Short mmCIF file of C-alpha atoms in Angstrom, two decimals:
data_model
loop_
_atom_site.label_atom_id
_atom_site.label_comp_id
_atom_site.label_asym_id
_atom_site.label_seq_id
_atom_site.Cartn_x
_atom_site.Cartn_y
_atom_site.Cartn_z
CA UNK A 5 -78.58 24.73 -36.54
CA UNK A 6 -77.66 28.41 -36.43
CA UNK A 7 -77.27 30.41 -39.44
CA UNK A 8 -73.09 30.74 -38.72
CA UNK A 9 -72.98 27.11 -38.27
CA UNK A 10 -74.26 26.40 -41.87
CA UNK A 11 -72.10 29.17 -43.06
CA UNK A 12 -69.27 27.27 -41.59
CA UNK A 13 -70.20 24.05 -43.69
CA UNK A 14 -71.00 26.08 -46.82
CA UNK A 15 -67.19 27.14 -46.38
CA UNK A 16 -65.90 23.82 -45.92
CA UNK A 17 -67.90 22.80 -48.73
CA UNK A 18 -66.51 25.82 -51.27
CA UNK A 19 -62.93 25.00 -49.99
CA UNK A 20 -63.12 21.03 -50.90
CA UNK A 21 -64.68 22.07 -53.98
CA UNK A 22 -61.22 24.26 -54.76
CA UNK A 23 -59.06 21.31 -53.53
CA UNK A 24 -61.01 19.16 -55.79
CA UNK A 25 -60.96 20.96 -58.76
CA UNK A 26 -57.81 22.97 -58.50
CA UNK A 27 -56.35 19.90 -57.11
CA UNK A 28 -55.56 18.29 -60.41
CA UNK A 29 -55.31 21.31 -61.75
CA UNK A 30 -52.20 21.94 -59.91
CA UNK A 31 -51.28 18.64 -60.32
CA UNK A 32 -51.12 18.20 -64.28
CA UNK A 33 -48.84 21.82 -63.74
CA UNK A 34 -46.56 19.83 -61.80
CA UNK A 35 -46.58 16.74 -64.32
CA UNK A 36 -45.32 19.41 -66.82
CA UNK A 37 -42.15 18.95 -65.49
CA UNK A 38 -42.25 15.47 -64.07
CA UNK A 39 -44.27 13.33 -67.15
CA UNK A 40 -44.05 14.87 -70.20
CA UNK A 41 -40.47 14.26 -72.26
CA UNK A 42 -41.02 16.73 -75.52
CA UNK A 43 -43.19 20.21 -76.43
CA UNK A 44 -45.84 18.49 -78.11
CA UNK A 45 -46.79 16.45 -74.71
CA UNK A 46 -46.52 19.26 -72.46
CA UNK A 47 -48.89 21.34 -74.82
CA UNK A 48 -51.18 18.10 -74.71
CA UNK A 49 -51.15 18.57 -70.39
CA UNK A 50 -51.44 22.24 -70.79
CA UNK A 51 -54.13 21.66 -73.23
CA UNK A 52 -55.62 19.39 -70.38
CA UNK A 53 -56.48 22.35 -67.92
CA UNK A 54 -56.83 25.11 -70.43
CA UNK A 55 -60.38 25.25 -70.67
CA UNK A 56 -61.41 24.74 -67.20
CA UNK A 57 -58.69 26.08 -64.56
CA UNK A 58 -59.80 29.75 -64.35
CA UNK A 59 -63.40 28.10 -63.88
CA UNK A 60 -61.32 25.87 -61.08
CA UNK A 61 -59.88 29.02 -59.48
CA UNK A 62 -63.53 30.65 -59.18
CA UNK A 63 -63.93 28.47 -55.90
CA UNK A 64 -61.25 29.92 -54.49
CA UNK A 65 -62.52 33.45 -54.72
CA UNK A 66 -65.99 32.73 -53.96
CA UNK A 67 -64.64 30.79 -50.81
CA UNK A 68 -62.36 34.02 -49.96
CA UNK A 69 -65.62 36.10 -50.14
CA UNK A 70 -67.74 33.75 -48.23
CA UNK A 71 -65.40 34.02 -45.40
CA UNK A 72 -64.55 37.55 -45.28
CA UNK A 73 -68.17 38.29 -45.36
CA UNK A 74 -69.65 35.33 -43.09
CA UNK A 75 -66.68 35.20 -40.61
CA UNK A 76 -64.87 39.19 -40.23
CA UNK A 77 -62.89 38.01 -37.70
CA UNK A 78 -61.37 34.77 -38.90
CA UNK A 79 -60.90 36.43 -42.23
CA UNK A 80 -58.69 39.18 -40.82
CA UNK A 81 -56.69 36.80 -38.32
CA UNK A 82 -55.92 34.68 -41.01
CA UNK A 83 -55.05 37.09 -44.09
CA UNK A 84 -53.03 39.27 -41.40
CA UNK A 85 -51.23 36.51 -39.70
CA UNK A 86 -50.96 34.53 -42.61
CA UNK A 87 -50.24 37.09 -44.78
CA UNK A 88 -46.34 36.02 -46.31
CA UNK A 89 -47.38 32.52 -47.26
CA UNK A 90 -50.79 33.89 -48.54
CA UNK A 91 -49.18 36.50 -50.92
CA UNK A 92 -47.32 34.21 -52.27
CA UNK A 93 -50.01 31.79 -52.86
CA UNK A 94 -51.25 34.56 -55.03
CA UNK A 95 -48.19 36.29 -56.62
CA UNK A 96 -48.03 32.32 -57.97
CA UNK A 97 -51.57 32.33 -59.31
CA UNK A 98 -51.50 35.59 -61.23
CA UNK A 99 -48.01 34.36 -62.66
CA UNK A 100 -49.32 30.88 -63.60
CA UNK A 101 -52.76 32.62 -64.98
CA UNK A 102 -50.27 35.00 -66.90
CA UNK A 103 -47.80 31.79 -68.07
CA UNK A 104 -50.78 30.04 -69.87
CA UNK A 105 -52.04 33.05 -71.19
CA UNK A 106 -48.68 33.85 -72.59
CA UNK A 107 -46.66 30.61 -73.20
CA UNK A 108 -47.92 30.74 -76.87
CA UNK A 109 -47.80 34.41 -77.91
CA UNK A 110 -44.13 33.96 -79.44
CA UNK A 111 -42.72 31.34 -81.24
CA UNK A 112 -39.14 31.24 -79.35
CA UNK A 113 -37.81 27.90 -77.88
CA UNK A 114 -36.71 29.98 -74.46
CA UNK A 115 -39.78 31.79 -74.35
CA UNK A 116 -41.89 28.92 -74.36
CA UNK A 117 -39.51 26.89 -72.15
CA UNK A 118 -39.45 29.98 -69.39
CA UNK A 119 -43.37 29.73 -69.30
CA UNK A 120 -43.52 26.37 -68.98
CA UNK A 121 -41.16 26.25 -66.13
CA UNK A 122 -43.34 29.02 -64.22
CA UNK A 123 -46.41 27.10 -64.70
CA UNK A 124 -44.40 23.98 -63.26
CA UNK A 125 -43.38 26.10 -59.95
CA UNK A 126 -46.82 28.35 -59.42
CA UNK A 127 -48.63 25.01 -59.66
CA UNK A 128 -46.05 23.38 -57.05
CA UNK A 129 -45.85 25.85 -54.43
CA UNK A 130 -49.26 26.14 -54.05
CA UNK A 131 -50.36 22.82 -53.78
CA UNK A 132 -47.79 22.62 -51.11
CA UNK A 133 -48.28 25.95 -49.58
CA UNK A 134 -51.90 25.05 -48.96
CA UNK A 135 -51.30 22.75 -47.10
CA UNK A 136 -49.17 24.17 -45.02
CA UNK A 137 -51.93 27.11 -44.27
CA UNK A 138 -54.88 24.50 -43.44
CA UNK A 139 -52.84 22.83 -41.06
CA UNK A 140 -51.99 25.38 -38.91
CA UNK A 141 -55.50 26.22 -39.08
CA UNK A 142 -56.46 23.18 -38.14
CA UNK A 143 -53.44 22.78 -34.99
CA UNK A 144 -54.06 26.16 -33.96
CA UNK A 145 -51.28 29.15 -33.96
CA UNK A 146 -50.43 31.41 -31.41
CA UNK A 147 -53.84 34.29 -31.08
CA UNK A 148 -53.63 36.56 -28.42
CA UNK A 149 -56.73 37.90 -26.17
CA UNK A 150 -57.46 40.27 -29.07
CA UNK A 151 -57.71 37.28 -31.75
CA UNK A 152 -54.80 38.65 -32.79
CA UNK A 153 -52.05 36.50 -34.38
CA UNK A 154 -48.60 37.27 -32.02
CA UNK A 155 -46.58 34.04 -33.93
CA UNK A 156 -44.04 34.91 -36.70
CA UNK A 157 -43.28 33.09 -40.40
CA UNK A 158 -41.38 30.10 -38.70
CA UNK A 159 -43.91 29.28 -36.15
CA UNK A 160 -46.17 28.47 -39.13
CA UNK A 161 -43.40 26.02 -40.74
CA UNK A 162 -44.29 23.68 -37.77
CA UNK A 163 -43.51 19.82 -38.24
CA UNK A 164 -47.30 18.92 -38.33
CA UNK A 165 -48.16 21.54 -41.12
CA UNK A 166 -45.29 20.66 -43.36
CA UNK A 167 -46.28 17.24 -43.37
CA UNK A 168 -49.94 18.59 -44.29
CA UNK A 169 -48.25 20.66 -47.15
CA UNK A 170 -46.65 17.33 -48.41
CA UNK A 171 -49.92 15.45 -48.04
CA UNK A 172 -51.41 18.49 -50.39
CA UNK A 173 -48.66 18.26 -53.00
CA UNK A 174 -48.32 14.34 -53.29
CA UNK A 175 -52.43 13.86 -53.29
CA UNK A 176 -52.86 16.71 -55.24
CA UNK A 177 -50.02 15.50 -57.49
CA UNK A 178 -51.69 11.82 -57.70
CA UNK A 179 -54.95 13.41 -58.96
CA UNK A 180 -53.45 15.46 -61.37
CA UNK A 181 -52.05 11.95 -62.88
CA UNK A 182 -55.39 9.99 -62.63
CA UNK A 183 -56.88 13.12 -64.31
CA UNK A 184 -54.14 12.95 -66.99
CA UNK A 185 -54.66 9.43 -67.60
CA UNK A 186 -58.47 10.02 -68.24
CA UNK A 187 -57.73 12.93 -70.28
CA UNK A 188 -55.42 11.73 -72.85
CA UNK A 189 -54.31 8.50 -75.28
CA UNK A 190 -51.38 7.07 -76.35
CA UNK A 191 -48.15 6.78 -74.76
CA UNK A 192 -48.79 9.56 -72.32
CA UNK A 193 -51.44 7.91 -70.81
CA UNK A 194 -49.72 5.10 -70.21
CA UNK A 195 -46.89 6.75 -68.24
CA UNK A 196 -49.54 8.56 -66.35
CA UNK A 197 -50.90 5.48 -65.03
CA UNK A 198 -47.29 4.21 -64.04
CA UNK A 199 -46.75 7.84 -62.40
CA UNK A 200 -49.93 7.74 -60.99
CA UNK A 201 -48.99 4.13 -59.01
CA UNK A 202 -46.28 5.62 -57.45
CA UNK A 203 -46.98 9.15 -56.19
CA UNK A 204 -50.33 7.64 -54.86
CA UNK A 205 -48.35 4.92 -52.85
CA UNK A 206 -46.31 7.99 -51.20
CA UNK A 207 -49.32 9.74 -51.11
CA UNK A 208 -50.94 6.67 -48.90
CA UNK A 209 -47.90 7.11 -46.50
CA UNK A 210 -47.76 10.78 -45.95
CA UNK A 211 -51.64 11.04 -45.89
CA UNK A 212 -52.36 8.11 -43.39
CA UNK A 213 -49.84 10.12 -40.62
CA UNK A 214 -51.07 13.43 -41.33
CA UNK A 215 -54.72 11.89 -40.62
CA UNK A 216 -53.35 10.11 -37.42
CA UNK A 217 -51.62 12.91 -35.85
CA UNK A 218 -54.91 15.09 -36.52
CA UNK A 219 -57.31 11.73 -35.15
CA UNK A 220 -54.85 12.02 -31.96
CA UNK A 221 -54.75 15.59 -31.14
CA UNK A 222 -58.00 17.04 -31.91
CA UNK A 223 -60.58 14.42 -33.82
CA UNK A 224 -63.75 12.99 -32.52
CA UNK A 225 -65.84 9.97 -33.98
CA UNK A 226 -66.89 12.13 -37.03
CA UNK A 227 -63.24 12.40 -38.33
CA UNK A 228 -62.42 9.15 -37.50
CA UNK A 229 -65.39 8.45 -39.95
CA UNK A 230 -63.72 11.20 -42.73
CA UNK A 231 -60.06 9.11 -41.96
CA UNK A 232 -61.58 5.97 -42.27
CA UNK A 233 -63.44 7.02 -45.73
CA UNK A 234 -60.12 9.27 -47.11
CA UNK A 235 -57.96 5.87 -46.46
CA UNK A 236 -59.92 3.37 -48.16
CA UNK A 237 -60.73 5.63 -51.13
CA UNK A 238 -57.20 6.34 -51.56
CA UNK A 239 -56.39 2.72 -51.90
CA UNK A 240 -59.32 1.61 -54.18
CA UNK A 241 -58.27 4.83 -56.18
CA UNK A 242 -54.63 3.38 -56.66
CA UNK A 243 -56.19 -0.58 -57.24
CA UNK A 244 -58.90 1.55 -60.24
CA UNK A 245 -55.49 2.97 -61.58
CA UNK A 246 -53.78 -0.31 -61.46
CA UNK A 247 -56.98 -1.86 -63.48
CA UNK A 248 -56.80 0.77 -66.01
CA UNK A 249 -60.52 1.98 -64.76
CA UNK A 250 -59.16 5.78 -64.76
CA UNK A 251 -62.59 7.26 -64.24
CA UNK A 252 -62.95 5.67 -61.40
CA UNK A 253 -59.25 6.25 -60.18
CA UNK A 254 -60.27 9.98 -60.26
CA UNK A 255 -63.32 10.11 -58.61
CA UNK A 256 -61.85 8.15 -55.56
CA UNK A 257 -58.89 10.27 -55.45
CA UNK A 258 -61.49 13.16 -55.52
CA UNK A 259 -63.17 11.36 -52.79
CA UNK A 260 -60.22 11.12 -50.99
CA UNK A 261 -59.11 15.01 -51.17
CA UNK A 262 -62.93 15.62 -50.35
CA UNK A 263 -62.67 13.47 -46.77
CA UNK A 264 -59.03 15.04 -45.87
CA UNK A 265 -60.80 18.57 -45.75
CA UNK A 266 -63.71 17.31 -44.18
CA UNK A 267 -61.72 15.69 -41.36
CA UNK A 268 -59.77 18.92 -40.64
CA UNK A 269 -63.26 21.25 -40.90
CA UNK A 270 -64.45 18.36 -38.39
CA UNK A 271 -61.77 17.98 -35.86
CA UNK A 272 -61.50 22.35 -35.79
CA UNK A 273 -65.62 22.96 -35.28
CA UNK A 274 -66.54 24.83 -33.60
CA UNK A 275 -63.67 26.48 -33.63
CA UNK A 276 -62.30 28.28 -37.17
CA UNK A 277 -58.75 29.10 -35.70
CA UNK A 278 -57.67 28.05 -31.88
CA UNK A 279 -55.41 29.51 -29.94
CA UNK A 280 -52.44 27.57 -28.77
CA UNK A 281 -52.24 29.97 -25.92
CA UNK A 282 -55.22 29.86 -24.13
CA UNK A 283 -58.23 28.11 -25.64
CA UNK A 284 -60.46 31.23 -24.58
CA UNK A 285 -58.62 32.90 -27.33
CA UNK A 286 -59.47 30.90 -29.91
CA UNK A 287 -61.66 32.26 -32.30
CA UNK A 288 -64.91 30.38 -33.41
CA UNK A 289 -68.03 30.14 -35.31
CA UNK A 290 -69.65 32.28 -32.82
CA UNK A 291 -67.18 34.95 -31.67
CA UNK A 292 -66.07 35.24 -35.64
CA UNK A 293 -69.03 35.48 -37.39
CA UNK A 294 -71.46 38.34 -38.83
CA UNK A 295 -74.54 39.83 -37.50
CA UNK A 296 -77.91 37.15 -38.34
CA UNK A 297 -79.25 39.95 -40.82
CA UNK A 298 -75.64 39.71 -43.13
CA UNK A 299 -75.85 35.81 -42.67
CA UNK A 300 -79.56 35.67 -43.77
CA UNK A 301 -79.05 37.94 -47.03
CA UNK A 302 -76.04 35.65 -47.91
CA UNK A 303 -78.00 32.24 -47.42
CA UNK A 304 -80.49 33.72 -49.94
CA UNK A 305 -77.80 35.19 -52.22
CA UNK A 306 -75.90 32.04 -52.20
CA UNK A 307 -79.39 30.13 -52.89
CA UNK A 308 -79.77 31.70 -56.04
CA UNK A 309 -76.23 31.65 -57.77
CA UNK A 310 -75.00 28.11 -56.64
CA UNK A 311 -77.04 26.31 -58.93
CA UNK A 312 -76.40 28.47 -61.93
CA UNK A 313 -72.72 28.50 -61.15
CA UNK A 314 -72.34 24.85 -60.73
CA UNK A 315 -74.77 23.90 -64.19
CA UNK A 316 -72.42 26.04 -65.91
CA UNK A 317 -68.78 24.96 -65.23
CA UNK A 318 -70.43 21.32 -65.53
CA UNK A 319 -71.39 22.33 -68.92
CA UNK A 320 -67.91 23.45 -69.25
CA UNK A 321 -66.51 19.71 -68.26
CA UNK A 322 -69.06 18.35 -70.59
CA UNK A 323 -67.94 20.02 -73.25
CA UNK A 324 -64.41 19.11 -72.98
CA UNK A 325 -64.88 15.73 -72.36
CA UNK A 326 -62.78 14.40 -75.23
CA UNK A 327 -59.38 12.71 -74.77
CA UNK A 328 -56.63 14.54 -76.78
CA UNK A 329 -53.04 13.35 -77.45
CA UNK A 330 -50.11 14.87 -79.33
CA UNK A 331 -51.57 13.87 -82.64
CA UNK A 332 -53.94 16.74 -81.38
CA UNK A 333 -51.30 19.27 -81.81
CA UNK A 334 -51.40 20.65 -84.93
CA UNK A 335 -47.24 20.38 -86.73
CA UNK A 336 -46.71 24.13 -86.09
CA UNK A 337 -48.43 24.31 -82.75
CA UNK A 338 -45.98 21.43 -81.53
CA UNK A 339 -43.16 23.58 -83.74
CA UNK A 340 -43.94 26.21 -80.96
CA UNK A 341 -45.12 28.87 -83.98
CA UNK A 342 -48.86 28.41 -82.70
CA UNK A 343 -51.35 27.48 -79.60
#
């Protein structure tokens, strides 16, 4: 295997670890909204995520990095072509960073309320937006002779990558409730579970013809494998959930978010972004990728902060391991005078 064929995987790998992690991150933002029925329980999701989601969001950079400096070519296609939906993927990050940060600084009813609502929609849009972006990645767009993307904003709101940016949101939505359920006590957890039941049943739906439609236009035996292993875990996921098991609930629907972006890394090596209009055009892991020399002073880089970056955000997860609930809050925190 050639050094910009395992950089290829290690990218796959850093981008399920974002969808993983971020996943239920985004998806307790969205229950904000959607679960919680008072201040005190939305502080108790909020509370949730606090410690860990900037830790969640360091996957994203480090898979951002990884690709500009592994893959030049793929990373300029994409962040030029892409570059509307992309910008807002991040104006909505730095707002949601700056809405948790924030949310408790004053004491005001409105202010609080405003804050709240911007976490709920910069937790939304991006879980749907990525979607969107990895399935045009994975269908191809329109790349000239120059690798060049020629397409415009609407060409990338295709029928096949909207239905990938509702199989993001609804999966990504369903996590976020199996991770609430294990995260909390009381009433709340309850309702998660119930919450949990249904988005996961129209996750089932949307997910199984995403899956299909890639299988049938670009998959091989090894997605059909990744389909195969996304499906079931999705449904043992919702039968844990049903059983009350929530631990296991959320490492199946982790399992299942981890075989989605496997199949689509699958079915696109070894491309990293076809063409639609001539498949010499497409750009891949060869065509895209840095010299040997860059490759081979990232393997060894990468070698040697991995394991120090992954011991410490699981210490970070260890150490807020507890379930919380609103008898958590503290009177004046769930007054809105305090965190």
């Amino acid at each position: 295997m050639e050094l910009h064929d395992v950089w290829f995987v290690l990218i796959a790998v850093l981008w399920t670890g974002y969808f993983f992690l971020e996943g239920f991150d985004f998806g307790v933002g969205i229950l904000t909204k959607l679960l919680a029925r008072n201040r005190p329980e939305r502080r108790v999701l909020i509370n949730t995520i606090g410690p860990v989601w900037d830790g969640n969001e360091v996957w994203l950079l480090t898979a951002g990095g990884a690709t500009f400096a592994a893959f030049p070519e793929w990373y300029a296609t994409l962040f030029s072509g892409f570059y509307l939906p992309l910008l807002l993927i991040l104006v909505c990050l730095i707002v949601r960073g700056v809405a948790f940060e924030y949310r408790a600084k004053r004491p005001e009813e409105n202010w609080q309320r405003n804050w709240e609502t911007a976490i709920f929609w910069t937790s939304l849009l991006p879980a749907f937006l990525w979607g969107v972006a990895f399935g045009n990645i994975a269908r191809g767009v329109k790349l000239d002779r120059n690798f060049e993307y020629i397409g415009n904003l609407w060409d990338l709101l295709n029928p096949y990558a909207l239905l990938g940016g509702l199989v993001t949101l609804t999966l990504f939505t369903f996590h976020g409730a199996v991770f609430t359920a294990l995260k909390t006590v009381g009433e709340i957890r309850v309702r998660a579970r119930k919450l949990a039941r249904w988005v996961g049943l129209i996750a089932a739906v949307v997910a199984l013809a995403f899956l299909l439609w890639t299988q049938a236009d670009s998959g091989d035996g090894k997605s059909l494998v990744a389909l195969v292993v996304a499906v079931v875990a999705l449904v043992a996921a919702l039968v844990a959930n049903q059983a009350g098991r929530e631990g296991w609930s959320f490492a199946l629907s982790g399992v299942t978010i981890v075989a989605v972006v496997a199949m689509l890394f699958l079915s696109l090596f070894p491309n990293v972004m076809p063409s639609t209009l001539n498949a010499d055009w497409s750009l891949t892991v060869t065509n895209a990728s840095s010299s040997p020399y860059t490759l081979k002073i990232m393997t060894w880089c990468a070698a040697i902060a991995t394991p120090l970056v992954l011991l410490y955000q699981g210490w970070t997860y260890w150490v807020f391991r507890k379930r919380i609930g609103t008898q958590h809050i503290a009177p004046d925190a769930a007054a809105g005078t305090a965190h």
